[in-house]
Tab-separated table of C-alpha atoms and ligand atoms in Angstrom:
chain	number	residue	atom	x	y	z
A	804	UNK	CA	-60.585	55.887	83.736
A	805	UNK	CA	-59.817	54.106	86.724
A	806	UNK	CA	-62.848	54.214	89.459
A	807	UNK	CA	-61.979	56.073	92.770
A	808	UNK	CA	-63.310	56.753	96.048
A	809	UNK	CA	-63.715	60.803	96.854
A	810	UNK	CA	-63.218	62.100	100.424
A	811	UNK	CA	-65.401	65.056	101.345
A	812	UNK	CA	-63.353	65.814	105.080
A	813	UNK	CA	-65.126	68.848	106.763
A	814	UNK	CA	-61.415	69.880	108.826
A	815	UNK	CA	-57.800	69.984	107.808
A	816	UNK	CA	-57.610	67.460	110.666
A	817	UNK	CA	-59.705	65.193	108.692
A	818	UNK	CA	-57.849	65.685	105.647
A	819	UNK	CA	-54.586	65.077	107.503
A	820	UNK	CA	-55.835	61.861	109.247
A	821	UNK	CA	-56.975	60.871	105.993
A	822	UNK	CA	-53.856	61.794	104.602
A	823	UNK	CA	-52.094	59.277	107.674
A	824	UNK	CA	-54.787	56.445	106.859
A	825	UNK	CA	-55.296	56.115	103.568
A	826	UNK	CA	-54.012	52.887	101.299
A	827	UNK	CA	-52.914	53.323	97.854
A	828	UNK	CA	-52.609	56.828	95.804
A	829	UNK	CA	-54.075	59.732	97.345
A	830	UNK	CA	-54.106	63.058	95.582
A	831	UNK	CA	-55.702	66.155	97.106
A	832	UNK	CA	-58.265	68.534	94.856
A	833	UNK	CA	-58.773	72.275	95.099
A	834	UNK	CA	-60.803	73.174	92.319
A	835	UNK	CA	-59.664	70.002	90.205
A	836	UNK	CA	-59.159	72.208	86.969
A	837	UNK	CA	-55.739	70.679	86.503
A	838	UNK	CA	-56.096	67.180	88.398
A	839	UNK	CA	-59.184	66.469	86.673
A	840	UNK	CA	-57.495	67.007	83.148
A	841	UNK	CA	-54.844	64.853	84.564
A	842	UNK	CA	-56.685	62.207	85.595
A	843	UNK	CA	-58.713	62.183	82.327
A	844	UNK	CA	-55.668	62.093	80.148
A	845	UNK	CA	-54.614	58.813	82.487
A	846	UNK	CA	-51.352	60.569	83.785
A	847	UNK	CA	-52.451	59.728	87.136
A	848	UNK	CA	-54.784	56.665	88.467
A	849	UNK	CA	-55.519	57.701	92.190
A	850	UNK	CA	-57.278	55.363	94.326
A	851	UNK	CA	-58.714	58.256	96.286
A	852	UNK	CA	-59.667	62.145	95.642
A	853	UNK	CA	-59.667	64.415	98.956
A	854	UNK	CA	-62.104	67.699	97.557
A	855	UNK	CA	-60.232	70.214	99.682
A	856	UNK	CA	-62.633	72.474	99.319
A	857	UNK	CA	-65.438	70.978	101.081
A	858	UNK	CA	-63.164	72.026	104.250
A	859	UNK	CA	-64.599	74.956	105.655
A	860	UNK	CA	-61.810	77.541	106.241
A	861	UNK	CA	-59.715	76.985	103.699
A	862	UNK	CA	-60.961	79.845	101.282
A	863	UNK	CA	-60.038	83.429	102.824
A	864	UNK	CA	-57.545	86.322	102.207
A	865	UNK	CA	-56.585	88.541	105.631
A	866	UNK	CA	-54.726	91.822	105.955
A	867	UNK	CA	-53.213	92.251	109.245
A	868	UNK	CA	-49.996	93.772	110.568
A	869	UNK	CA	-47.551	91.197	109.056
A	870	UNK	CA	-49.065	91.750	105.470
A	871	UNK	CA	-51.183	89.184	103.733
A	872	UNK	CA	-52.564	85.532	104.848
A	873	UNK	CA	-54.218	83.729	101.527
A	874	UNK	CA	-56.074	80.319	102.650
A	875	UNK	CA	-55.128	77.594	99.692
A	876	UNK	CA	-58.618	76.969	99.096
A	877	UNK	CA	-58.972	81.253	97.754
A	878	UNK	CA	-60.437	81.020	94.619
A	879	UNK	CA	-57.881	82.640	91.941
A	880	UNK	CA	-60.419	84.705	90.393
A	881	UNK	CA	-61.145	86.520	94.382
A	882	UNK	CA	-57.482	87.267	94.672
A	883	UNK	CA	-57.917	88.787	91.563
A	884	UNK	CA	-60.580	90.924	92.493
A	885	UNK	CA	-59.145	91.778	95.853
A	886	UNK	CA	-59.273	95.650	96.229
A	887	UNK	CA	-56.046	95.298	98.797
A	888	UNK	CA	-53.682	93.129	96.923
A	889	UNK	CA	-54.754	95.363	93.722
A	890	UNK	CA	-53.064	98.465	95.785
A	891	UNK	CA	-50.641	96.732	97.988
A	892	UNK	CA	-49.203	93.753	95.813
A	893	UNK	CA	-49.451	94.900	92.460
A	894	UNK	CA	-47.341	91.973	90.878
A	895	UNK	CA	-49.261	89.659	92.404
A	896	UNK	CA	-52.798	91.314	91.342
A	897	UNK	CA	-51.529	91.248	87.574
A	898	UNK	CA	-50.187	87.793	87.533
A	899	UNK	CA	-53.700	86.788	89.386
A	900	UNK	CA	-55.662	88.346	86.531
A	901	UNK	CA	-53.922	86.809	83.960
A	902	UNK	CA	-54.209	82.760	84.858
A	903	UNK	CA	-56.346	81.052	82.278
A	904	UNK	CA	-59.801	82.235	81.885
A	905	UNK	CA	-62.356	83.534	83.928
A	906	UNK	CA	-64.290	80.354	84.552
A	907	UNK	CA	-60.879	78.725	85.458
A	908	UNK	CA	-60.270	81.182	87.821
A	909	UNK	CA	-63.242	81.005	89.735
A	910	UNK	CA	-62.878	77.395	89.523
A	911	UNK	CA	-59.014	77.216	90.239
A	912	UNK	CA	-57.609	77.343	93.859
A	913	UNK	CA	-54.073	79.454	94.713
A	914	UNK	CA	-52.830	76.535	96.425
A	915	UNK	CA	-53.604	74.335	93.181
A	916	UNK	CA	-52.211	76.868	90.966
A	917	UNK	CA	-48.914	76.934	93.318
A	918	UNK	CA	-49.286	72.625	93.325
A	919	UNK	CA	-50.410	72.150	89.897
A	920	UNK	CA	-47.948	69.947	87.239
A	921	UNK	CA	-46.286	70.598	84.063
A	922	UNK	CA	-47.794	70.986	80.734
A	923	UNK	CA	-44.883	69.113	78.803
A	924	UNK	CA	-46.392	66.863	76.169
A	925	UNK	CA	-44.909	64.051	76.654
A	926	UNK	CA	-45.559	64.084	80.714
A	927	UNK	CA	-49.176	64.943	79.758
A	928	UNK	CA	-49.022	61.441	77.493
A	929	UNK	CA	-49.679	59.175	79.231
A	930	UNK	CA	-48.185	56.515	76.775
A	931	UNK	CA	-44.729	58.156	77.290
A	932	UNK	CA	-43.160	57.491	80.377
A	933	UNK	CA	-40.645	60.036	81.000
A	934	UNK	CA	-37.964	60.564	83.434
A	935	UNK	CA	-40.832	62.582	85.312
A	936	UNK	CA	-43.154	59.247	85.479
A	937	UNK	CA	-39.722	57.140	86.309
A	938	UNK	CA	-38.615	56.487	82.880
A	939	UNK	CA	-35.230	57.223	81.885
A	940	UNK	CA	-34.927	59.791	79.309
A	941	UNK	CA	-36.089	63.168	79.078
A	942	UNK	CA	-38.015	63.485	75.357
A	943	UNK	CA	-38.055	67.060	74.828
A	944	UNK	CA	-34.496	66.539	74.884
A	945	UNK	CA	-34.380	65.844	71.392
A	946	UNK	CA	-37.566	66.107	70.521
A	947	UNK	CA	-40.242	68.530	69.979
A	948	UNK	CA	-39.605	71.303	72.354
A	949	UNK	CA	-40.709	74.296	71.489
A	950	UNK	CA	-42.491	75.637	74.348
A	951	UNK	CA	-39.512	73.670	76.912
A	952	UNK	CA	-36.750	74.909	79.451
A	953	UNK	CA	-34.229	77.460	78.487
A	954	UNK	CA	-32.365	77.412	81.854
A	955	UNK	CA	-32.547	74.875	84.584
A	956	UNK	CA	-33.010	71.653	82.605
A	957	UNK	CA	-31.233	68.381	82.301
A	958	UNK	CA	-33.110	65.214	83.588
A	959	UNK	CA	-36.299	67.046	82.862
A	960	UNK	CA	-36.792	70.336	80.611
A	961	UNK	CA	-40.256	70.747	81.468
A	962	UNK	CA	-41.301	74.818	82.510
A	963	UNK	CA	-43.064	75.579	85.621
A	964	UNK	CA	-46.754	77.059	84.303
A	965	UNK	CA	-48.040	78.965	87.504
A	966	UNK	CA	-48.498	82.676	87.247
A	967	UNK	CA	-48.947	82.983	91.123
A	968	UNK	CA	-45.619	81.381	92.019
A	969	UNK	CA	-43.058	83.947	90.655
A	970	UNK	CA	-45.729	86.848	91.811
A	971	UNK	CA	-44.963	85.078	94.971
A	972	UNK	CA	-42.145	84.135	95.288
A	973	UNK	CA	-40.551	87.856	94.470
A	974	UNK	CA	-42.811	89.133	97.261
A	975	UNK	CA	-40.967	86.702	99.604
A	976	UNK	CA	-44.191	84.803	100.447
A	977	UNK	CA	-43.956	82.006	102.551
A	978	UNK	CA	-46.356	79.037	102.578
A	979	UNK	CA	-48.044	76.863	105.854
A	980	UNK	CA	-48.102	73.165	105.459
A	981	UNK	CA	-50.265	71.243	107.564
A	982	UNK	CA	-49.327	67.520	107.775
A	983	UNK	CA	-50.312	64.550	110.625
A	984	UNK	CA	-47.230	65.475	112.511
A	985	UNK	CA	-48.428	69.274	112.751
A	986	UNK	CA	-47.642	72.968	110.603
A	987	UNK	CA	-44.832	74.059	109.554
A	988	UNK	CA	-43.856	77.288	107.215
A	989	UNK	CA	-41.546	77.102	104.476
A	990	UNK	CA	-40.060	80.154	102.070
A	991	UNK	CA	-42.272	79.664	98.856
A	992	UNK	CA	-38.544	79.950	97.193
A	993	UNK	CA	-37.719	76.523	99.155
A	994	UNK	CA	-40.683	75.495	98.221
A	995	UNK	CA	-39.729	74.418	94.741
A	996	UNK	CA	-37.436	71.615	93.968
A	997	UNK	CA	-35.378	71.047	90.450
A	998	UNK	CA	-35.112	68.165	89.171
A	999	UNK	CA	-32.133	67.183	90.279
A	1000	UNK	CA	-33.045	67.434	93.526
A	1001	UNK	CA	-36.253	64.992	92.713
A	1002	UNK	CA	-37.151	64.720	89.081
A	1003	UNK	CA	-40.641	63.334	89.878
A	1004	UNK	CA	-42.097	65.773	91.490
A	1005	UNK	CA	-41.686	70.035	91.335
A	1006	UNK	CA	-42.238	70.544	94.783
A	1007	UNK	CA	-40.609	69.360	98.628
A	1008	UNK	CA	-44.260	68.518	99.419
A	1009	UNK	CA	-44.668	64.471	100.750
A	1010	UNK	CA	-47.708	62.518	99.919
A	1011	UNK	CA	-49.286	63.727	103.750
A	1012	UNK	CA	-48.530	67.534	103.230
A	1013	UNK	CA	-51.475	70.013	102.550
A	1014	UNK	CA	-50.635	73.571	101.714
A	1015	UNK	CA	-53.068	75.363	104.507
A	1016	UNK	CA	-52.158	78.810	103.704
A	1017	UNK	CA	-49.928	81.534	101.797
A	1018	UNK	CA	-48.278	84.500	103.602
A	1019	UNK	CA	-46.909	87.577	102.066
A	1020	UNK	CA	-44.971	89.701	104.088
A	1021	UNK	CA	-46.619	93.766	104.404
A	1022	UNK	CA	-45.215	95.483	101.666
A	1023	UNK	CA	-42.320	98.339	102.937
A	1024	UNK	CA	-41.923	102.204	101.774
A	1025	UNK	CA	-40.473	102.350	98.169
A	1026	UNK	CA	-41.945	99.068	97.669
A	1027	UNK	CA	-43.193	98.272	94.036
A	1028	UNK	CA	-44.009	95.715	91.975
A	1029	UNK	CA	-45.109	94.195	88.342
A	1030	UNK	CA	-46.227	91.076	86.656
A	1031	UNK	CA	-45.691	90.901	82.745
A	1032	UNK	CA	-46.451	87.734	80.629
A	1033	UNK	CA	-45.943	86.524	77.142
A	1034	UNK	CA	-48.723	84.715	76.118
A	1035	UNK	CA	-48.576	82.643	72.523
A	1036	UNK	CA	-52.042	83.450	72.338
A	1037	UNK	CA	-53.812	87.222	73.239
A	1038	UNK	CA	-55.789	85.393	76.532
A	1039	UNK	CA	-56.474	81.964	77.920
A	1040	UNK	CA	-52.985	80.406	77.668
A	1041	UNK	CA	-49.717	79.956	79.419
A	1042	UNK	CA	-46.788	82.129	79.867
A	1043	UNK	CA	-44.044	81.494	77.262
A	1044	UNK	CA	-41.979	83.548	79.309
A	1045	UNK	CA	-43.659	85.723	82.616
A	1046	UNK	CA	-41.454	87.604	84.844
A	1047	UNK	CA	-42.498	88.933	88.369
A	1048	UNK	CA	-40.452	91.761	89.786
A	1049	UNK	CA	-40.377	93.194	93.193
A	1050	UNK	CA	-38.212	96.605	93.609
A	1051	UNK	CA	-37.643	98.874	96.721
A	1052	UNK	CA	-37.013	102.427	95.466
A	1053	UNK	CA	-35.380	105.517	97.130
A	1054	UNK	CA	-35.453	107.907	95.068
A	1055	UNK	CA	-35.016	107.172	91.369
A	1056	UNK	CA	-31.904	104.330	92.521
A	1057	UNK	CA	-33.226	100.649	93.111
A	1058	UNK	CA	-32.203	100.005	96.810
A	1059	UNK	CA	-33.340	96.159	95.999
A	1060	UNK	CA	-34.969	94.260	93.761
A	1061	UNK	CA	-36.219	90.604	93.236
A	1062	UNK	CA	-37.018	88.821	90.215
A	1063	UNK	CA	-38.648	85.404	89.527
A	1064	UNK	CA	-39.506	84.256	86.194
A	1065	UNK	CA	-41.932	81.294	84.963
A	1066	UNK	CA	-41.977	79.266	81.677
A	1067	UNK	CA	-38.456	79.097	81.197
A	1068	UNK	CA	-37.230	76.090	83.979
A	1069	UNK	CA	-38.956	73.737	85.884
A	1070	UNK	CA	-39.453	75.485	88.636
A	1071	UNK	CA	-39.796	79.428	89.234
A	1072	UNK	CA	-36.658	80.763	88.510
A	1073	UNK	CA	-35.109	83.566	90.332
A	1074	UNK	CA	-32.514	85.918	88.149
A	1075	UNK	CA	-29.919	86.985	90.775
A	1076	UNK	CA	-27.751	87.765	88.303
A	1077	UNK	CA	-30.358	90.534	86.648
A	1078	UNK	CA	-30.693	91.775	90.608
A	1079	UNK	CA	-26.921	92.179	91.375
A	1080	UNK	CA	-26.604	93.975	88.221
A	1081	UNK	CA	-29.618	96.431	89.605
A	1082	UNK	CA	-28.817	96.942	92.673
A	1083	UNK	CA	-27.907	100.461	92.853
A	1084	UNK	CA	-28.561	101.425	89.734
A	1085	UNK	CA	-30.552	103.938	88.659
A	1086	UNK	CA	-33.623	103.002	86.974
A	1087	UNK	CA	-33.350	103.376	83.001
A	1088	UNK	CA	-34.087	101.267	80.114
A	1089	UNK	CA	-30.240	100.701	79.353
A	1090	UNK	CA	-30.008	99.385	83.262
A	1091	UNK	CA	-33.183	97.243	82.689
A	1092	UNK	CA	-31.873	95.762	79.393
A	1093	UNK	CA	-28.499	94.774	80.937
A	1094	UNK	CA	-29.500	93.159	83.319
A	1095	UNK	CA	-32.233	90.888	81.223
A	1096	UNK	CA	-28.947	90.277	79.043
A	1097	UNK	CA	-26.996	89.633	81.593
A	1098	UNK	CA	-29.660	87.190	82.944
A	1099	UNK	CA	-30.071	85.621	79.226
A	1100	UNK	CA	-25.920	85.029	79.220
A	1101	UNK	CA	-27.289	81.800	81.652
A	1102	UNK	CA	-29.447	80.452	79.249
A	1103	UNK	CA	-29.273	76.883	77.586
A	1104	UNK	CA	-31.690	76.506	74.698
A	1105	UNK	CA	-32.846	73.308	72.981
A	1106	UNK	CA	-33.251	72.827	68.976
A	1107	UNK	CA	-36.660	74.482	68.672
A	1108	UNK	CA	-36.645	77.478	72.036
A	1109	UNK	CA	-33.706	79.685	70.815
A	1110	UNK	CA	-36.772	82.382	70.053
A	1111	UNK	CA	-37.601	82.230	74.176
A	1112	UNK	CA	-34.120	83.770	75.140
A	1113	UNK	CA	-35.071	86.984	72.948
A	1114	UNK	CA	-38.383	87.186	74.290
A	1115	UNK	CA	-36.895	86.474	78.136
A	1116	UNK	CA	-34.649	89.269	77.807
A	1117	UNK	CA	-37.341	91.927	76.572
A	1118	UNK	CA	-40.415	90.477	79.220
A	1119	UNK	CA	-37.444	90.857	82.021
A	1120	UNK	CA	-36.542	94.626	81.278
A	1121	UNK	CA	-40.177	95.632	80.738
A	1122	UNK	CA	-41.272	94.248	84.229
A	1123	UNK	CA	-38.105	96.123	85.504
A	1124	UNK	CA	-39.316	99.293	83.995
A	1125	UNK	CA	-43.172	98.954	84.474
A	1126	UNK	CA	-42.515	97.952	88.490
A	1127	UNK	CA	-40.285	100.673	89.001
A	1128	UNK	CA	-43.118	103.174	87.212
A	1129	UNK	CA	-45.657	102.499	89.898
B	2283	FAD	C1	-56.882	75.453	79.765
B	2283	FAD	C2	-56.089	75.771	80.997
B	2283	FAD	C3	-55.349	76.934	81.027
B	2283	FAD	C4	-54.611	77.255	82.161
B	2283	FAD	N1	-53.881	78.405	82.164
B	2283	FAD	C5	-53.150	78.736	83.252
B	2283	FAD	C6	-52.407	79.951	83.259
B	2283	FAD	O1	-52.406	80.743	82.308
B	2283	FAD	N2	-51.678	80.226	84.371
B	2283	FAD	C7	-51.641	79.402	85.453
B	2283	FAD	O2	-50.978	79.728	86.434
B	2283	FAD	N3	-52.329	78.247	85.464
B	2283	FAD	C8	-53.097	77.898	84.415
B	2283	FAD	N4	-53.828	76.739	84.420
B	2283	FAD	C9	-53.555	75.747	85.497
B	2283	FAD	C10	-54.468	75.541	86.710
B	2283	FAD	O3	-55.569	74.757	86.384
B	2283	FAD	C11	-54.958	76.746	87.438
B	2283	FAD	O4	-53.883	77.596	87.586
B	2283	FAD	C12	-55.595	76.495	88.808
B	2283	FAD	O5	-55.342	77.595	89.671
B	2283	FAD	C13	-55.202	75.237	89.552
B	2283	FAD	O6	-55.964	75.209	90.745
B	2283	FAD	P1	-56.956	74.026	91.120
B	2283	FAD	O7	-57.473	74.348	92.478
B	2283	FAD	O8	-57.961	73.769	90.073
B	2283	FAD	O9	-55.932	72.810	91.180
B	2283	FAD	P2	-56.257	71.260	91.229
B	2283	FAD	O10	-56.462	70.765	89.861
B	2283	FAD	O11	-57.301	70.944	92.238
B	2283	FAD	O12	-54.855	70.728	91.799
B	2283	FAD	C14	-53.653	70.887	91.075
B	2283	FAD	C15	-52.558	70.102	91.789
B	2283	FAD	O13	-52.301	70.654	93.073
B	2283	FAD	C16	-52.549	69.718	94.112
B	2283	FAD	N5	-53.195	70.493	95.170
B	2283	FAD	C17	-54.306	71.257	95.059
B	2283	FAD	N6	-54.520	71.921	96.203
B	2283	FAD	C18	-53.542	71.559	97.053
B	2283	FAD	C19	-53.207	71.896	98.401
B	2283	FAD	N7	-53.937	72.791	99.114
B	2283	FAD	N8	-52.127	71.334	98.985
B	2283	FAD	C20	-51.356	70.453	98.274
B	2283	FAD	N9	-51.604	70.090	97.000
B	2283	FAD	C21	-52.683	70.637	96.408
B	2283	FAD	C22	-53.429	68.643	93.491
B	2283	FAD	O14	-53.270	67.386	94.110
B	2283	FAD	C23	-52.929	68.645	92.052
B	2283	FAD	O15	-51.766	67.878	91.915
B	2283	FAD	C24	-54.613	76.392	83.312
B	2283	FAD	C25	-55.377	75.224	83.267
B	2283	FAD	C26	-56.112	74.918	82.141
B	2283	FAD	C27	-56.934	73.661	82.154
């Protein structure tokens, strides 16, 4: 492993100005349970490591008028536990309690989790240098890809692995970046980037950005929501296929609905298909089921994934159902 200096700022200003000054590669750490591993496994070779968290400030969760403020710093395992979001932001409570393991959560940060990078094999190699590393050739391709991208792929067929982001991003979040030139907020859906926007990186985040803080908007009457995940193994493992779903009811009919899934593209990805369909509808299990199959019509799989498209289409309709339970 390649020695590096580690930056202990005590204010975002410090981190930013750090962020403005510093020569070579510079990579920010929450709780450094995925950087570390990165770093370990020789992905990455920073020069320097800025520990977010010895900035005070950066670890809180608020409740006020507008709804929710998460700092990025929150430990995952405290949003977890929080006795608001359990009641108010169900999805997101569910998908919170089901990242990783216990230790990792208390470890983990939600702005890492939102930040962190790909599990693909051969990105996590770091012998193989992939389209993601500035190769030329995505390996999963036609390789061994199992556990890859049923929709969304291409240059890179790599899935997305954070639980918080769909949560998130069907509650219409939206996240504060602090940079040298000052904050600015961006839709956590605009957040994400495919790769064909910018195949190295997941995110629209430049090497001075810091995610600050996460803001979810207060939920409204009729509002519900759910968090389902498909785990390989019964705990302690990434989704094969998670889908977050937010629904406004009135009455029994779905006024609106939003619906975000992870593990299936490389970045969180939204079924507006599965919404239009709905929209409107009453809520049954023949309405949830079409619209996971009309979602599914969309899919692409790869030699070894066909089995995620079945399991897609069932995780979809019983987050549908179990959101619009309550
Ligand atoms: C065995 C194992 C199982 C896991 N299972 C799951 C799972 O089931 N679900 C899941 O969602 N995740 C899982 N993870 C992934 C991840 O480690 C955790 O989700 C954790 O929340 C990441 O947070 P962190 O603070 O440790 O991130 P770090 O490792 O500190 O950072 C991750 C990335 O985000 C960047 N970053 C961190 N904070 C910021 C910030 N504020 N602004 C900008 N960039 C930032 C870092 O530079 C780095 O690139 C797992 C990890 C391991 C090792």
């Amino acid at each position: 492993m390649k020695a590096f200096q580690f930056g202990s700022p005590k204010s975002l200003e410090q981190v930013t100005a750090y962020l403005a000054g510093a020569d070579g590669d510079v990579r920010l750490m929450g709780g450094g349970t995925d950087l570390l591993g990165e770093i370990k496994e020789g992905t990455i070779q920073p020069d320097v490591v800025v520990d977010l968290k010895a900035v005070p400030g950066l670890a809180f969760i608020r409740r006020d008028a507008d709804g929710l403020a998460i700092g990025a710093c929150t430990a995952v395992a405290d949003l977890a536990a929080d006795p608001d979001v359990a009641r108010d932001y169900r999805g997101l409570h569910e998908a919170a309690a089901v990242v990783a393991s216990p230790q990792l959560r208390n470890m983990g940060t939600v702005g890492g989790n939102l930040c962190q990078r790909p599990r693909c094999w051969y990105f996590r190699d770091a012998a193989t240098v992939c389209n993601k590393k500035g190769g030329s050739q995505c390996f999963a391709e036609q390789g061994r890809n199992k556990y890859h991208a049923v929709f969304g792929g291409g240059l890179c067929w790599s899935v997305y692995p954070s639980d918080l982001a769909p949560a998130l991003i069907a509650l219409e979040s939206k996240v504060v970046v602090a940079s040298p030139q000052g904050e600015r907020t961006i839709p956590l859906a605009e957040f994400y980037a495919p790769p064909i926007v910018n195949v190295r990186k997941e995110n629209i985040l430049s090497r001075q950005d810091v995610v600050k803080e996460i803001r979810v908007p207060a939920p409204k009457k009729g509002d519900r929501g759910a968090y389902v995940k498909f785990m390989e193994r019964g705990a302690w493992d990434f989704a094969v296929v998670s889908a977050a779903v937010k629904l406004t009811l009135a009455g029994n009919s779905i006024s609106d609905v939003r619906i975000v899934c992870g593990g299936v593209a490389p970045v969180p990805w939204r079924l507006k298909a599965a919404e239009d369909a709905l929209r409107g509808r009453t809520v049954s299990e023949s309405a949830a089921a079409q619209a996971a199959a009309r979602a599914a019509g969309d899919a692409r799989p790869l030699a070894e994934n066909g089995y995620k498209v079945d399991i897609f289409k069932a995780v979809v309709a019983r987050a549908v159902l179990a959101a619009a339970k309550g």
